[in-house]
Coordinates of C-alpha atoms in Angstrom, one line a residue:
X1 CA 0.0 0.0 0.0
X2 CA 1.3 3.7 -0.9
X3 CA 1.4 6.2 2.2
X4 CA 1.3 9.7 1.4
X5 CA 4.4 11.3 2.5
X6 CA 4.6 13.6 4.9
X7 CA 7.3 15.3 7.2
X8 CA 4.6 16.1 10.3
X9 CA 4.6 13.0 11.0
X10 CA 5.9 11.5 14.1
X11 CA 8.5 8.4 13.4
X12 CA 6.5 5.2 13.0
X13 CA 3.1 6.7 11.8
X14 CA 2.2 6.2 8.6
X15 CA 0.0 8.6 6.1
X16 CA -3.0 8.3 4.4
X17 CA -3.3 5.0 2.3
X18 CA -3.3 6.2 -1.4
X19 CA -3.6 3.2 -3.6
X20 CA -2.3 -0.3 -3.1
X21 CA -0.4 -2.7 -5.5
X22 CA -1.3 -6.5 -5.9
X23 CA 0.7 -9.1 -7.3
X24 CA 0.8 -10.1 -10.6
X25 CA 0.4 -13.6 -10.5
X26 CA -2.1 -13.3 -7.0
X27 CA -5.0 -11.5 -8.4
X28 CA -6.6 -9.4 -5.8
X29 CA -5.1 -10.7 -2.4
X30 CA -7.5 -11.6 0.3
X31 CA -5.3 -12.3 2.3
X32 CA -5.2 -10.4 6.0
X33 CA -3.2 -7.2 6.5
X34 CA -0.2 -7.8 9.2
X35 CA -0.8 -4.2 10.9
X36 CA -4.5 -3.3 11.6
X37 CA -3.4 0.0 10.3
X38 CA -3.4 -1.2 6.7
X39 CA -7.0 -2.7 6.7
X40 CA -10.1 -1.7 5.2
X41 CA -7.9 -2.0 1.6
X42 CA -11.1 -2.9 -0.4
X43 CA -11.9 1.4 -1.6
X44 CA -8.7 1.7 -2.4
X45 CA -7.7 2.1 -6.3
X46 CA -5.0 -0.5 -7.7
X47 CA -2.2 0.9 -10.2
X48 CA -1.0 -2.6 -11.3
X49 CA 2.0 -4.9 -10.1
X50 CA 4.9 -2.5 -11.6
X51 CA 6.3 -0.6 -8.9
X52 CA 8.5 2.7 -10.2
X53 CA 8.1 1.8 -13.6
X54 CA 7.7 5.6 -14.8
X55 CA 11.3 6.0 -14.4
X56 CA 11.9 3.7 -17.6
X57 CA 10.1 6.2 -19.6
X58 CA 10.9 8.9 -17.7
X59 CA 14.8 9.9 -16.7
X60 CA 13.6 12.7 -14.6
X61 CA 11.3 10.8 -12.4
X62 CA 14.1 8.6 -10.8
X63 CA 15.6 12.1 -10.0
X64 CA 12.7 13.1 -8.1
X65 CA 11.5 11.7 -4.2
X66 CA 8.9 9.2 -4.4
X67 CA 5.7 10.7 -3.4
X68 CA 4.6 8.2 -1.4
X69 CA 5.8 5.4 1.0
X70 CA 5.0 1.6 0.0
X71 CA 4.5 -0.6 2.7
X72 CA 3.9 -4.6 2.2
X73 CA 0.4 -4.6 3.0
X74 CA 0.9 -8.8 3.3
X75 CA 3.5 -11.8 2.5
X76 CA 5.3 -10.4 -0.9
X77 CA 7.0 -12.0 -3.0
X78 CA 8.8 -9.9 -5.9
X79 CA 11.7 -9.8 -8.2
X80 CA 13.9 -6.1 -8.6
X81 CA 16.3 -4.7 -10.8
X82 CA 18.6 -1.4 -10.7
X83 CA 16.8 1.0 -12.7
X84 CA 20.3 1.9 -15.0
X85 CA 20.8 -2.6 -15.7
X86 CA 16.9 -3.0 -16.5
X87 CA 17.5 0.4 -19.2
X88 CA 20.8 -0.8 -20.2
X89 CA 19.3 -4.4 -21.2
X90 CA 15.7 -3.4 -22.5
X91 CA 17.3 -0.6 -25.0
X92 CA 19.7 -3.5 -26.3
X93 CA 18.5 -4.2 -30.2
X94 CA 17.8 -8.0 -29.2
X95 CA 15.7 -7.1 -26.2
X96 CA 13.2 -4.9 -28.1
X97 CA 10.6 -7.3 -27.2
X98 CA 11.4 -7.6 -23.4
X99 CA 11.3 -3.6 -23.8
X100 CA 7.9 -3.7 -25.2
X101 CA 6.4 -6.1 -22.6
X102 CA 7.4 -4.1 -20.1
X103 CA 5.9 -0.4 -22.1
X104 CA 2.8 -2.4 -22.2
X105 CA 2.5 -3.7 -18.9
X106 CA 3.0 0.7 -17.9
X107 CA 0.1 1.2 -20.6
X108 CA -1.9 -1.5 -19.4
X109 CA -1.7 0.1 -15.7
X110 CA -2.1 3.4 -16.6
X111 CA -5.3 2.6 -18.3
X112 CA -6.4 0.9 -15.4
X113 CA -5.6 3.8 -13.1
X114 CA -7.8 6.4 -15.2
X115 CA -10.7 3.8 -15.4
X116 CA -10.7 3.5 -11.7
X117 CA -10.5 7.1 -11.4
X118 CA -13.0 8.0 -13.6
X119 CA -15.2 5.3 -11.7
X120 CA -14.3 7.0 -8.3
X121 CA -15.6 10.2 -9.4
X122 CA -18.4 8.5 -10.9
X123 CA -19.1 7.4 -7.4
X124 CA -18.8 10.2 -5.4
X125 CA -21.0 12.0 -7.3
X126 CA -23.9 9.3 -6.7
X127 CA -23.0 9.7 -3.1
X128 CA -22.9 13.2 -2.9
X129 CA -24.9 14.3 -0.4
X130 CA -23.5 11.9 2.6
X131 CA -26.6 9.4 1.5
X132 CA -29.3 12.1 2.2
X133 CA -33.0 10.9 0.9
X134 CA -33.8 12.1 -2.4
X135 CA -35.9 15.8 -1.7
X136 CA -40.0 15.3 -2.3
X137 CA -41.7 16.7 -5.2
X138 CA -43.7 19.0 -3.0
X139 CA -40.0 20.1 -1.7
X140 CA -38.9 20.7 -4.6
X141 CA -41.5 22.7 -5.6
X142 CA -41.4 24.9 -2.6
X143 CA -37.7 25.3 -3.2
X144 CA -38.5 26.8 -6.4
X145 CA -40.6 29.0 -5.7
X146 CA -38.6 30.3 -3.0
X147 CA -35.7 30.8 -5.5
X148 CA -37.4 31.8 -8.3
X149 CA -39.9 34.8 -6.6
X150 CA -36.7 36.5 -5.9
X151 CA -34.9 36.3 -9.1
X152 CA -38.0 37.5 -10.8
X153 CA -38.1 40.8 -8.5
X154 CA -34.5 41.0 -9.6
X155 CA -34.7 40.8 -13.2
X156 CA -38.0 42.9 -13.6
X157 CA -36.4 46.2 -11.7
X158 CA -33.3 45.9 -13.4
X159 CA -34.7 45.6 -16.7
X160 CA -37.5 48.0 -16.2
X161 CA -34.9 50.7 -14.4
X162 CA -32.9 50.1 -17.4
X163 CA -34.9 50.7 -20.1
X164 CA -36.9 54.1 -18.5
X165 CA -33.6 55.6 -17.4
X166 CA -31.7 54.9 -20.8
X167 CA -34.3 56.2 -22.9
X168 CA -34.4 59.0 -21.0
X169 CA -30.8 59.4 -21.4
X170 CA -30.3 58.6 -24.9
X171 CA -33.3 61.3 -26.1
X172 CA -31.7 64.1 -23.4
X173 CA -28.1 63.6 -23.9
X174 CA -27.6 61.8 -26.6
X175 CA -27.4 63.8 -29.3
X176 CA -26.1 66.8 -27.2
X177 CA -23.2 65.1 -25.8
X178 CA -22.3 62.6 -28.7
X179 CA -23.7 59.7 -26.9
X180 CA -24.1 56.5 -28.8
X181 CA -27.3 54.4 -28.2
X182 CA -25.2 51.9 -26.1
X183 CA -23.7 54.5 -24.6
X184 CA -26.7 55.6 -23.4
X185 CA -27.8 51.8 -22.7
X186 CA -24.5 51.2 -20.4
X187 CA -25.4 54.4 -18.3
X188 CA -29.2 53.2 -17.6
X189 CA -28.2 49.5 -16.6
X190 CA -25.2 51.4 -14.5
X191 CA -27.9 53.3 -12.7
X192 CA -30.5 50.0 -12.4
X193 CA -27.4 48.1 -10.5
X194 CA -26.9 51.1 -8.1
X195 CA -31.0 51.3 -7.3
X196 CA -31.0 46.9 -7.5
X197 CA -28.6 47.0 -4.8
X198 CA -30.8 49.1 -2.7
X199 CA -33.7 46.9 -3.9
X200 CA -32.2 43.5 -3.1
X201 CA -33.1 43.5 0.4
X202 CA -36.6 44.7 0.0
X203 CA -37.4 42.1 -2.3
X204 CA -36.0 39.2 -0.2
X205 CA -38.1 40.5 2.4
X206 CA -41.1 40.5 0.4
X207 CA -40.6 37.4 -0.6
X208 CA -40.5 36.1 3.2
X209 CA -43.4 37.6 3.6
X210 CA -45.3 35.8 1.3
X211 CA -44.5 32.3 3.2
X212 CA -42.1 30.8 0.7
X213 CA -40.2 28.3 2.7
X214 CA -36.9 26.7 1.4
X215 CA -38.8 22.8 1.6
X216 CA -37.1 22.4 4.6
X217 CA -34.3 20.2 2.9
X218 CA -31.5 19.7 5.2
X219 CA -28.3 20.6 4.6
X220 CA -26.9 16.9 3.1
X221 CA -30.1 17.0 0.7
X222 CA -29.0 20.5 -0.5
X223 CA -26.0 19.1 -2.0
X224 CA -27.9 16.8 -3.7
X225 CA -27.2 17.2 -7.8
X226 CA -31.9 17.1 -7.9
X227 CA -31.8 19.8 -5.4
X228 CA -28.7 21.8 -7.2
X229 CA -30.5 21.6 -10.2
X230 CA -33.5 22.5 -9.2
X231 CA -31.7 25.6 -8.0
X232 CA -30.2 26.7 -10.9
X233 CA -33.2 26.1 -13.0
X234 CA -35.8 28.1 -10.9
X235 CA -33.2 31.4 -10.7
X236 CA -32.9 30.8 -15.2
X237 CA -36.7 31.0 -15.0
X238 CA -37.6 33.5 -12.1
X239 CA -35.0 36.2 -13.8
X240 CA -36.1 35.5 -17.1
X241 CA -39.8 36.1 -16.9
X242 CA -38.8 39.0 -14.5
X243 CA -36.8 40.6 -17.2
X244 CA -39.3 40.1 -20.1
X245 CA -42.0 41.7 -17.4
X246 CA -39.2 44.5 -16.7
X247 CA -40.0 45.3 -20.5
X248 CA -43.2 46.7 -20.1
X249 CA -42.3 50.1 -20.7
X250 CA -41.7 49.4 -24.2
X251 CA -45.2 49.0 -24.9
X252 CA -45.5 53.1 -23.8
X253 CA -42.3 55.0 -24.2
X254 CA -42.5 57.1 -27.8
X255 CA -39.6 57.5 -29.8
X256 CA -37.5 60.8 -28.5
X257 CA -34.5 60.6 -29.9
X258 CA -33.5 61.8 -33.4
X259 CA -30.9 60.1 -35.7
X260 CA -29.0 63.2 -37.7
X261 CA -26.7 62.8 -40.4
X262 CA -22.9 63.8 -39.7
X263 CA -23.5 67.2 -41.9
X264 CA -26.5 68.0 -39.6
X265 CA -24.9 67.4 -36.6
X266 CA -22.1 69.7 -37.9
X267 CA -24.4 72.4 -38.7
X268 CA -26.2 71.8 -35.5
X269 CA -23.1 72.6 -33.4
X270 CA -21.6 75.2 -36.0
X271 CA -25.0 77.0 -36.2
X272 CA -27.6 76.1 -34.0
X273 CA -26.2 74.8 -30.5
X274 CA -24.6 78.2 -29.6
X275 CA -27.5 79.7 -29.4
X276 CA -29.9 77.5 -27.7
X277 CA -31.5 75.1 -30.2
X278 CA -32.9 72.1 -28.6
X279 CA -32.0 68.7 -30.8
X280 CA -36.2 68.8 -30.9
X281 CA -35.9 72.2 -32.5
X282 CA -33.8 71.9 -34.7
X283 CA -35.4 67.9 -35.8
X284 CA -38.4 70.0 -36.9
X285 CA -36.1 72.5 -38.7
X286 CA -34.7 69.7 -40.8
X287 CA -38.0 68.2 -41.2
X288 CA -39.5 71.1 -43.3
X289 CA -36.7 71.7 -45.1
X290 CA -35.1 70.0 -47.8
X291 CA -32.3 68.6 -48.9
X292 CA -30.8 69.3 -52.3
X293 CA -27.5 67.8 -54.0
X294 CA -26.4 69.9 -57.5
X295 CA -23.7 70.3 -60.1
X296 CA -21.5 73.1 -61.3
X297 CA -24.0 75.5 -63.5
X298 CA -26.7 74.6 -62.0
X299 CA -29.2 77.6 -60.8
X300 CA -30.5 77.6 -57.3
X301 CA -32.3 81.0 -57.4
X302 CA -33.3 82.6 -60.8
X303 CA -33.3 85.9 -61.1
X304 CA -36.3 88.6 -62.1
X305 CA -38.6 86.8 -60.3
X306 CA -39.9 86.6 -57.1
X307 CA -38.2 84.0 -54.7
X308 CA -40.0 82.4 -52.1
X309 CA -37.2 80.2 -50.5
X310 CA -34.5 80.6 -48.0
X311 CA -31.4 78.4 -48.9
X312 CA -28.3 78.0 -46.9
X313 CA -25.9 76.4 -48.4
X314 CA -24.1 73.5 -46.6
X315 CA -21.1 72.5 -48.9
X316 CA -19.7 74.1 -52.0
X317 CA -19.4 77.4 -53.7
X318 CA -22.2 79.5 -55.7
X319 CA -21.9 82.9 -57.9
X320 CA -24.6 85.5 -58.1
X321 CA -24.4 87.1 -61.5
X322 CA -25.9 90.9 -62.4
X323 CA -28.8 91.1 -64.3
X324 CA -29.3 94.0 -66.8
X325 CA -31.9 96.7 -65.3
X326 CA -33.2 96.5 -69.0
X327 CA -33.6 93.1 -70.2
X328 CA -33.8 91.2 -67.1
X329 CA -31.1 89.4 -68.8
X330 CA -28.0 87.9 -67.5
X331 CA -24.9 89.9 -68.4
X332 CA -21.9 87.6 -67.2
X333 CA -20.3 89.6 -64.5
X334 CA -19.7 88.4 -61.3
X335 CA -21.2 90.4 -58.7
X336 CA -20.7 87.7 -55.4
X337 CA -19.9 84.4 -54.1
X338 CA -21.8 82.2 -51.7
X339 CA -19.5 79.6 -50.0
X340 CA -20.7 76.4 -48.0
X341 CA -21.2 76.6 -44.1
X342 CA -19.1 73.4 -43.8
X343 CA -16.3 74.4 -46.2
X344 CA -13.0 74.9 -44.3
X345 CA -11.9 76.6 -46.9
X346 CA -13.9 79.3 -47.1
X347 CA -11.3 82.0 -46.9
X348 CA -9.1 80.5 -49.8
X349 CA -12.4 80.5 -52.0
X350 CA -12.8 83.9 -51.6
X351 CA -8.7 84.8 -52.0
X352 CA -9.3 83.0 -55.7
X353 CA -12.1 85.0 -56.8
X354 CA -9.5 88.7 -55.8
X355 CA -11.9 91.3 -55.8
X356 CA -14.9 89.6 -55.9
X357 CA -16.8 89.1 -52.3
X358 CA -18.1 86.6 -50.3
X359 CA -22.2 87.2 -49.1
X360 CA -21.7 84.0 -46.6
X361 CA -23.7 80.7 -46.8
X362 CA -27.7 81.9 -46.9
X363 CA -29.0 82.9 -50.3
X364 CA -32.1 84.7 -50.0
X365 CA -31.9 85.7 -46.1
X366 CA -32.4 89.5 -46.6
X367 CA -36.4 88.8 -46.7
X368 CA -36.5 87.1 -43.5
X369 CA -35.1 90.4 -41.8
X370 CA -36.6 93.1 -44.7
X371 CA -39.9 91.4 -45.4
X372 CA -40.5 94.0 -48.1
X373 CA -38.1 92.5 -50.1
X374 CA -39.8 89.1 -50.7
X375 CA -42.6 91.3 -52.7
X376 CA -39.3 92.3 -55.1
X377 CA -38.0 90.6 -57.6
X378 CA -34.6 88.9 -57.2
X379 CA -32.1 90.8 -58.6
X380 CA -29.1 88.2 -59.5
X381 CA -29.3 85.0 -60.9
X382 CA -27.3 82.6 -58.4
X383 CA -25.6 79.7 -60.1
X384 CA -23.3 76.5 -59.0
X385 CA -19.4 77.3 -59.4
X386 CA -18.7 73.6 -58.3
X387 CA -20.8 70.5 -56.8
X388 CA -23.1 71.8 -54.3
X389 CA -24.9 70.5 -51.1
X390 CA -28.0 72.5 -49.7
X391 CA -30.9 72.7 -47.6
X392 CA -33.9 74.8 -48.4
X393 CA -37.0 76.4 -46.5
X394 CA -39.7 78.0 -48.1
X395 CA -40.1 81.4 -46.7
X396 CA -43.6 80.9 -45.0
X397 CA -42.7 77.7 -43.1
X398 CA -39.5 79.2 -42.2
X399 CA -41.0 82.4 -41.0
X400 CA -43.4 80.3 -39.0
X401 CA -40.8 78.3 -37.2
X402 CA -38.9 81.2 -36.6
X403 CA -41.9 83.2 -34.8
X404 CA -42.6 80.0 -32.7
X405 CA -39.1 79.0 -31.7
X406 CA -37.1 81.9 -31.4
X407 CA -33.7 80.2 -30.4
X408 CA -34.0 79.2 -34.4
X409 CA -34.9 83.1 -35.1
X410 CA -31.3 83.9 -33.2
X411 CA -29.2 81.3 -35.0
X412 CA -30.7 82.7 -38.3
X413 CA -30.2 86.4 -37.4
X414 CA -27.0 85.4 -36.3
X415 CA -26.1 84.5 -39.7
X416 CA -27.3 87.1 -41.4
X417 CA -25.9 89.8 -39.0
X418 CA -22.4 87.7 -39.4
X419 CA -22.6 87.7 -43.6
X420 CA -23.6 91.5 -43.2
X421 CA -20.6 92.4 -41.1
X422 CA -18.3 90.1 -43.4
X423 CA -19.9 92.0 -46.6
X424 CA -19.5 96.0 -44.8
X425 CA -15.8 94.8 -44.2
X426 CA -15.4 93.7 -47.2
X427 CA -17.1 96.9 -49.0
X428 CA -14.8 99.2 -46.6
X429 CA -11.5 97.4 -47.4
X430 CA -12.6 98.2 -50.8
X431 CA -13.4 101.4 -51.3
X432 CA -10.1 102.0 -49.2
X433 CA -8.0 100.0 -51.8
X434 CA -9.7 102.3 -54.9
X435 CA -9.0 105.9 -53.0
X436 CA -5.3 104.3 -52.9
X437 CA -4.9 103.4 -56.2
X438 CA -6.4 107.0 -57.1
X439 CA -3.2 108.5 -54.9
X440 CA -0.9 106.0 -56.9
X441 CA -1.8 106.8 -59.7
X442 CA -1.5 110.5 -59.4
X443 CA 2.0 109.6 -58.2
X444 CA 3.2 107.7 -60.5
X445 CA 1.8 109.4 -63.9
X446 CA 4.6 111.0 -64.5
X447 CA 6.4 107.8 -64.6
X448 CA 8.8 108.9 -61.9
X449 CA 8.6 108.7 -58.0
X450 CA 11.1 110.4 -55.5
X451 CA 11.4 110.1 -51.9
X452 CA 9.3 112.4 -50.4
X453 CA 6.4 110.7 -52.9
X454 CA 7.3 107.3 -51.4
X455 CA 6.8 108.4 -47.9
X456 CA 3.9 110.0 -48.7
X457 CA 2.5 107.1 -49.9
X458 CA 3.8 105.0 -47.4
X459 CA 1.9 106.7 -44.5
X460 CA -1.3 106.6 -46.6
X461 CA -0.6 102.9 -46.6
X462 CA -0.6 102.7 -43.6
X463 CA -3.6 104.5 -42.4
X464 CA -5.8 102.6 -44.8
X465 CA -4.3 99.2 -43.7
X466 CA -3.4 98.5 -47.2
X467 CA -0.9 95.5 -47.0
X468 CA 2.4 95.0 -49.1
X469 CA 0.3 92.3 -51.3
X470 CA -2.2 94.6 -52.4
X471 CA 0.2 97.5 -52.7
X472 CA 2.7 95.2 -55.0
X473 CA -0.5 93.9 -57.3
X474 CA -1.6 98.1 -57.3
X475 CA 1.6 98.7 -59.1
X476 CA 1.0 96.3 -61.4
X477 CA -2.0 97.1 -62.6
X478 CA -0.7 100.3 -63.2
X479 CA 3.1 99.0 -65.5
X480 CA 5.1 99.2 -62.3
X481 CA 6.8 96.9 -60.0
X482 CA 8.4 96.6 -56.8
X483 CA 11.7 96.9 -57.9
X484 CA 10.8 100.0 -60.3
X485 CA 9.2 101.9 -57.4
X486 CA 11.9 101.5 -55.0
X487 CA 14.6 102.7 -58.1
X488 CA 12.2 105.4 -58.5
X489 CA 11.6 104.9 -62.4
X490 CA 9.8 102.7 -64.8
X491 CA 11.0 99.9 -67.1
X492 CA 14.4 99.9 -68.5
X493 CA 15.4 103.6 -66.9
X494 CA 14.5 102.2 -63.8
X495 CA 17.2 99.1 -64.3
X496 CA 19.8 101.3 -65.6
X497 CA 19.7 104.0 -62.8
X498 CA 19.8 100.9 -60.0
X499 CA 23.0 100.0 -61.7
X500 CA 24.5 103.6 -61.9
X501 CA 23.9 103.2 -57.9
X502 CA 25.8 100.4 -58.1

């Protein structure tokens, strides 16, 4: 019989019996243990007749202390060989057979050992429970219940917490702080944890008070597999139906929250948020407006006619042309630009175009400020430079929204006070640039500048915040250049009095 090994022993006691070897040729000995302390041999398992035979297949093991101490349990009789002999002669080429026995007899054992195993575990399972009597059906069912009534609890305020806080988050915050729908869904079921722990004891509580009763299985029969089962089972169901229950509010809650596309959003913040517009607000906006996707010479507003739409333009770049007081017909020059909302590039646009200006992003805005001006015709005919993206209002529906919601009236104002102030600017820096080409000219018209002139002309500059660009591309347009106003002559004159300086 093998003894665990262990060093707390006292000398002469031996540890627990761990499995026993029998003799090859005796079968299962009956015989009578010499020391009561080995009887009672029957439950234990047998690994065979081969005593240390891992160490043939394994070098390392023979390295290794034995794990346990094997005591003659009755009379042996045995043969033994020194493990490096018995390798020596088995790995010889004519003992391959003797080598093979013995690899079998290992196989054989090992086998053996895993089957008895197995059937060990096999039977402590059956006997879990210390031989308790099987539970009653009336037991079980009471154990059950008593489960189950507080799983249901459970599931139906978690579920039913869930849902009402994270639809109320989802339609509040959602779009405002950039929440995602899960997002949303993590913070509700965050928030029914935190109230379910408060809950947890209230519901046990109510569920003792309805006289639900364990069965009154005693502990052995609750760790019976029946009874563990029957556990497990009744909190599936209780905290399934509870959460299916907890999903009531689905059948009530309406749809809050709006889904916007990236460009909305964009406008939203760009536009709308600063000034107070609600993601409702601005839902309906976008609901009685349109959307509109064009290509280069296409005409959003026509002119000579009367236009009843309000269009702001959300990507891409427009052109109003002049139309002849006459005719009515167009006559080809450029009068202004309109440049997308969303376009980063907004400044650049207008730097390509020189003098011509940028009137912002709405086309047709000046009616919703000047109503008079919708009983006009349009003056300009406003045509697609390049692929355009826009959303239009007509001017009733717009004017309507805006007298109802006035956060929308603001954000629309806004605009136009913004494109007004950009277009005054504009018209300023303008008129300043022609009164300095007028003193250039003078100036230069004689084709000759001194230095006196120069400063002159310099501390005009300056006043009328002309910069060196525009001072540089003034020359130009007049047959000068940089290098001929600094020599103080034109052309070749100029070239060969810098080199008489030289």
């Amino acid at each position: 019989v093998a003894h665990k090994c262990s060093p707390d022993l006292p000398d002469g006691e031996l540890g627990k019996a761990q499995w026993k070897y029998v003799g090859k040729l005796g079968g299962a000995s009956e015989d009578v243990p010499q020391d009561a302390r080995l009887a009672d041999l029957a439950a234990l398992p047998s690994r065979g007749s081969l005593l240390c035979g891992e160490n043939l297949v394994d070098p390392q093991a023979s390295e290794e202390p034995q794990p346990a101490e094997v005591i003659a349990a009755s009379q042996l009789d045995w043969v033994e060989w020194p493990l490096e002999t018995l390798q020596n002669t088995i790995d010889a080429p004519r003992w391959r057979s003797v080598q093979a026995c013995f690899y079998y007899q290992l196989y054989a054992e090992l086998a053996s050992s895993l089957g008895n195993h197995r059937a060990m575990k096999r039977k402590l399972k059956e006997l879990d429970g210390g031989g308790a009597p099987r539970p009653s059906t009336r037991q079980l069912l009471a154990l059950s219940a008593f489960v189950a009534v507080p799983f249901f609890g459970f599931g139906f305020a978690d579920n039913f917490i869930m849902i009402i806080a994270g639809d109320a988050i989802d339609s509040t915050f959602g779009a405002t702080f950039g929440l995602t729908t899960l997002a949303a869904a993590g913070v509700g079921n965050w928030l029914s944890d935190v109230v379910g722990l408060g809950l947890g004891d209230a519901i046990e509580q109510g569920a003792g008070k309805l006289g639900l009763t364990g069965g009154g299985l005693t502990p052995a029969q609750e760790k019976l597999r029946i009874a563990k089962l029957t556990t497990l089972m009744s909190k599936i169901i209780g905290i399934t139906l509870g959460c299916f229950a907890g999903m009531i509010p689905l059948l009530f809650l309406t749809p809050k929250k709006r889904e916007f596309a990236n460009e909305d959003l964009a406008i939203y913040d760009l536009v709308f948020r600063p000034h107070g517009v609600s993601t409702q607000q601005f839902a309906q906006l976008m609901e009685r407006g349109t959307k509109h996707w064009g290509i280069a010479g296409h005409v959003l507003v026509e002119g000579g006619k009367k236009n009843s739409k309000v269009v702001l333009l959300m990507r891409g770049k427009a052109t109003a042309y002049l139309l002849e007081s006459n005719t009515g017909k167009r006559t080809g020059r450029p009068l202004c630009t309109y440049v997308g909302r969303l376009d980063t590039t907004q400044p650049e646009a207008a730097k390509e175009d020189g003098a011509l200006p940028s009137r912002g992003s709405v086309i047709g805005g000046t009616a919703i400020a000047i109503e008079s001006k919708r009983l006009e015709n349009y003056p300009n005919d406003v045509i697609a430079s390049e692929q355009l993206h826009w959303i239009q209002w007509d001017y009733e529906d717009l004017k309507g929204i805006m007298k109802e919601e006035k956060a929308i009236q603001a954000s629309f104002y806004a605009m136009l006070y913004s494109q007004l102030i950009h277009t005054v600017t504009q018209d300023a820096a303008k008129r300043q640039l022609e009164k300095y080409m007028l003193l250039l000219a003078a100036i230069v018209s004689d084709d000759r500048v001194d230095a006196r002139e120069r400063e002159f002309l310099e501390g005009h500059r300056q006043s009328l915040r002309i910069s060196p660009e525009e001072h540089a591309r003034a020359l130009q347009s007049l047959g000068w250049t940089v290098e001929d106003w600094q020599a103080g002559w034109r052309g070749r004159r100029s070239r060969l009095r810098l080199s008489q300086r030289t």
